[in-house]
């Protein structure tokens, strides 16, 4: 009777270790402007001043060499649409002030620009995801790089991640 219990416990332990080794570590990204799953205030959208929301980052692994921040709209009609893309953020960064960008390299968003562009959906409510990734190295990419290039460069180097999701629907 004890052998099956021990074998089961051992299998769970091995699965947990494998999950952690595969990048299962979690960080936390939050905002004082909106709650997880809550509505993003129009101030941070194309209907307002289109400024970036304040963000707080916690639980960054001590072995992280850099962070990557990606804000996107997974509900966009054309598929995933990137609103903000920054890499090589110092891993000591624990907050990003409203209307500012952290130190790092800003890529080209799907508006064809560098920097933050807020939610601006067609009719209906869309989800907007602010994702943070801790990497075991810095990325060697030119500043105008696009999301696909950043995703490819990050592959195999993510040691932890976190996500904050907000919602927005235009009033028109």
Tab-separated table of C-alpha atoms in Angstrom:
chain	number	residue	atom	x	y	z
A	1	UNK	CA	0.000	0.000	0.000
A	2	UNK	CA	2.828	2.404	0.831
A	3	UNK	CA	4.660	1.800	-2.478
A	4	UNK	CA	1.792	3.204	-4.651
A	5	UNK	CA	1.475	6.245	-2.362
A	6	UNK	CA	5.218	6.907	-2.471
A	7	UNK	CA	5.275	6.407	-6.260
A	8	UNK	CA	2.355	8.837	-6.659
A	9	UNK	CA	4.013	11.453	-4.452
A	10	UNK	CA	7.262	11.049	-6.356
A	11	UNK	CA	5.439	11.500	-9.697
A	12	UNK	CA	3.841	14.726	-8.431
A	13	UNK	CA	7.224	16.028	-7.230
A	14	UNK	CA	8.889	15.237	-10.581
A	15	UNK	CA	6.039	16.970	-12.462
A	16	UNK	CA	6.352	20.073	-10.250
A	17	UNK	CA	10.111	20.244	-10.793
A	18	UNK	CA	9.676	19.785	-14.554
A	19	UNK	CA	7.034	22.528	-14.637
A	20	UNK	CA	9.325	24.944	-12.799
A	21	UNK	CA	12.299	24.057	-15.005
A	22	UNK	CA	10.150	24.671	-18.109
A	23	UNK	CA	9.516	28.271	-17.088
A	24	UNK	CA	6.662	27.666	-14.660
A	25	UNK	CA	7.819	30.362	-12.221
A	26	UNK	CA	5.284	33.155	-11.830
A	27	UNK	CA	5.804	36.865	-11.369
A	28	UNK	CA	3.085	39.360	-10.586
A	29	UNK	CA	2.161	42.440	-12.594
A	30	UNK	CA	-0.545	44.749	-11.243
A	31	UNK	CA	-1.850	48.264	-11.742
A	32	UNK	CA	-3.314	50.783	-9.334
A	33	UNK	CA	-5.520	51.981	-12.237
A	34	UNK	CA	-7.535	48.756	-12.686
A	35	UNK	CA	-7.974	45.328	-11.152
A	36	UNK	CA	-7.245	41.962	-12.791
A	37	UNK	CA	-10.134	41.370	-15.216
A	38	UNK	CA	-11.528	44.850	-14.548
A	39	UNK	CA	-12.234	47.748	-16.861
A	40	UNK	CA	-9.339	49.876	-18.073
A	41	UNK	CA	-10.158	53.569	-17.516
A	42	UNK	CA	-10.614	55.500	-20.785
A	43	UNK	CA	-7.689	57.755	-19.785
A	44	UNK	CA	-5.360	54.939	-20.879
A	45	UNK	CA	-7.064	54.433	-24.261
A	46	UNK	CA	-7.490	56.184	-27.609
A	47	UNK	CA	-10.677	57.725	-26.195
A	48	UNK	CA	-8.650	59.481	-23.490
A	49	UNK	CA	-5.102	60.780	-23.294
A	50	UNK	CA	-3.706	57.421	-24.512
A	51	UNK	CA	-1.123	57.302	-21.717
A	52	UNK	CA	0.267	54.075	-20.333
A	53	UNK	CA	-1.159	52.895	-17.007
A	54	UNK	CA	0.976	52.635	-13.881
A	55	UNK	CA	2.343	49.099	-13.441
A	56	UNK	CA	3.928	47.293	-10.511
A	57	UNK	CA	6.116	44.186	-10.925
A	58	UNK	CA	6.915	41.740	-8.111
A	59	UNK	CA	8.439	38.293	-7.643
A	60	UNK	CA	11.185	38.747	-10.251
A	61	UNK	CA	13.606	35.810	-9.918
A	62	UNK	CA	17.048	36.796	-8.613
A	63	UNK	CA	18.706	35.099	-11.592
A	64	UNK	CA	16.852	37.278	-14.132
A	65	UNK	CA	19.128	39.271	-16.441
A	66	UNK	CA	16.383	41.319	-18.130
A	67	UNK	CA	12.628	41.790	-18.401
A	68	UNK	CA	10.307	42.052	-21.391
A	69	UNK	CA	6.956	43.900	-21.289
A	70	UNK	CA	4.323	43.217	-23.941
A	71	UNK	CA	0.823	44.710	-24.037
A	72	UNK	CA	-1.544	43.217	-26.564
A	73	UNK	CA	-5.151	42.624	-27.608
A	74	UNK	CA	-5.857	38.912	-28.078
A	75	UNK	CA	-9.418	39.720	-29.229
A	76	UNK	CA	-8.403	41.842	-32.241
A	77	UNK	CA	-10.251	40.831	-35.433
A	78	UNK	CA	-6.947	40.307	-37.263
A	79	UNK	CA	-5.531	38.170	-34.442
A	80	UNK	CA	-3.155	39.145	-31.656
A	81	UNK	CA	-2.463	42.907	-31.877
A	82	UNK	CA	0.538	44.390	-30.022
A	83	UNK	CA	0.131	47.786	-28.315
A	84	UNK	CA	3.466	48.045	-26.476
A	85	UNK	CA	6.744	46.164	-26.718
A	86	UNK	CA	9.828	46.772	-24.541
A	87	UNK	CA	12.791	44.498	-23.820
A	88	UNK	CA	16.087	44.619	-21.920
A	89	UNK	CA	14.315	46.240	-18.989
A	90	UNK	CA	16.602	46.050	-15.917
A	91	UNK	CA	15.404	43.195	-13.670
A	92	UNK	CA	15.427	45.525	-10.637
A	93	UNK	CA	12.503	47.452	-12.171
A	94	UNK	CA	9.541	47.110	-9.826
A	95	UNK	CA	7.295	49.909	-11.044
A	96	UNK	CA	6.537	51.859	-14.189
A	97	UNK	CA	4.959	55.254	-13.601
A	98	UNK	CA	1.799	56.312	-15.402
A	99	UNK	CA	2.575	57.824	-18.796
A	100	UNK	CA	6.181	56.641	-18.817
A	101	UNK	CA	8.214	53.768	-20.197
A	102	UNK	CA	10.792	51.776	-18.267
A	103	UNK	CA	14.451	51.843	-19.258
A	104	UNK	CA	14.951	49.355	-22.051
A	105	UNK	CA	14.532	49.067	-25.799
A	106	UNK	CA	11.140	49.850	-27.337
A	107	UNK	CA	10.068	47.893	-30.383
A	108	UNK	CA	7.531	48.605	-33.089
A	109	UNK	CA	3.918	48.044	-32.066
A	110	UNK	CA	1.215	46.969	-34.520
A	111	UNK	CA	0.307	50.622	-35.107
A	112	UNK	CA	3.735	50.859	-36.792
A	113	UNK	CA	5.092	53.113	-34.025
A	114	UNK	CA	7.405	52.870	-31.051
A	115	UNK	CA	5.899	53.349	-27.599
A	116	UNK	CA	2.543	52.764	-25.945
A	117	UNK	CA	-0.740	52.929	-27.822
A	118	UNK	CA	-3.759	52.196	-25.697
A	119	UNK	CA	-6.864	50.158	-26.332
A	120	UNK	CA	-8.920	51.343	-29.305
A	121	UNK	CA	-11.174	48.410	-30.200
A	122	UNK	CA	-13.952	48.130	-32.726
A	123	UNK	CA	-17.437	47.632	-31.202
A	124	UNK	CA	-17.554	45.147	-28.363
A	125	UNK	CA	-15.462	44.515	-25.277
A	126	UNK	CA	-11.864	43.437	-25.789
A	127	UNK	CA	-9.361	41.982	-23.342
A	128	UNK	CA	-5.961	43.677	-23.063
A	129	UNK	CA	-3.054	41.735	-21.668
A	130	UNK	CA	0.008	43.271	-20.004
A	131	UNK	CA	2.615	40.492	-19.877
A	132	UNK	CA	5.945	40.541	-18.101
A	133	UNK	CA	8.710	38.019	-18.787
A	134	UNK	CA	11.963	37.453	-16.892
A	135	UNK	CA	14.800	36.242	-19.102
A	136	UNK	CA	18.130	34.610	-18.392
A	137	UNK	CA	19.837	37.056	-20.780
A	138	UNK	CA	19.399	40.358	-22.599
A	139	UNK	CA	18.052	40.311	-26.162
A	140	UNK	CA	20.225	41.408	-29.058
A	141	UNK	CA	17.643	43.068	-31.288
A	142	UNK	CA	17.484	46.389	-33.117
A	143	UNK	CA	15.153	48.972	-31.584
A	144	UNK	CA	12.589	48.765	-34.388
A	145	UNK	CA	12.099	44.998	-33.937
A	146	UNK	CA	8.544	43.653	-34.069
A	147	UNK	CA	6.711	41.224	-31.827
A	148	UNK	CA	7.544	38.110	-33.869
A	149	UNK	CA	11.264	38.910	-33.616
A	150	UNK	CA	11.050	39.448	-29.854
A	151	UNK	CA	9.082	36.207	-29.399
A	152	UNK	CA	11.706	34.283	-31.398
A	153	UNK	CA	14.604	35.837	-29.452
A	154	UNK	CA	12.939	35.031	-26.094
A	155	UNK	CA	12.363	31.366	-26.961
A	156	UNK	CA	14.174	29.148	-24.478
A	157	UNK	CA	15.192	32.074	-22.255
A	158	UNK	CA	12.010	32.772	-20.217
A	159	UNK	CA	12.510	31.837	-16.567
A	160	UNK	CA	9.309	33.402	-15.199
A	161	UNK	CA	6.288	35.355	-16.381
A	162	UNK	CA	3.191	37.155	-15.223
A	163	UNK	CA	0.082	38.684	-16.748
A	164	UNK	CA	-2.463	41.387	-15.979
A	165	UNK	CA	-5.660	41.435	-18.033
A	166	UNK	CA	-8.003	44.406	-18.306
A	167	UNK	CA	-11.089	45.007	-20.453
A	168	UNK	CA	-12.203	47.920	-22.556
A	169	UNK	CA	-15.217	48.746	-24.727
A	170	UNK	CA	-15.591	52.014	-26.602
A	171	UNK	CA	-18.688	54.089	-25.827
A	172	UNK	CA	-19.443	55.008	-29.450
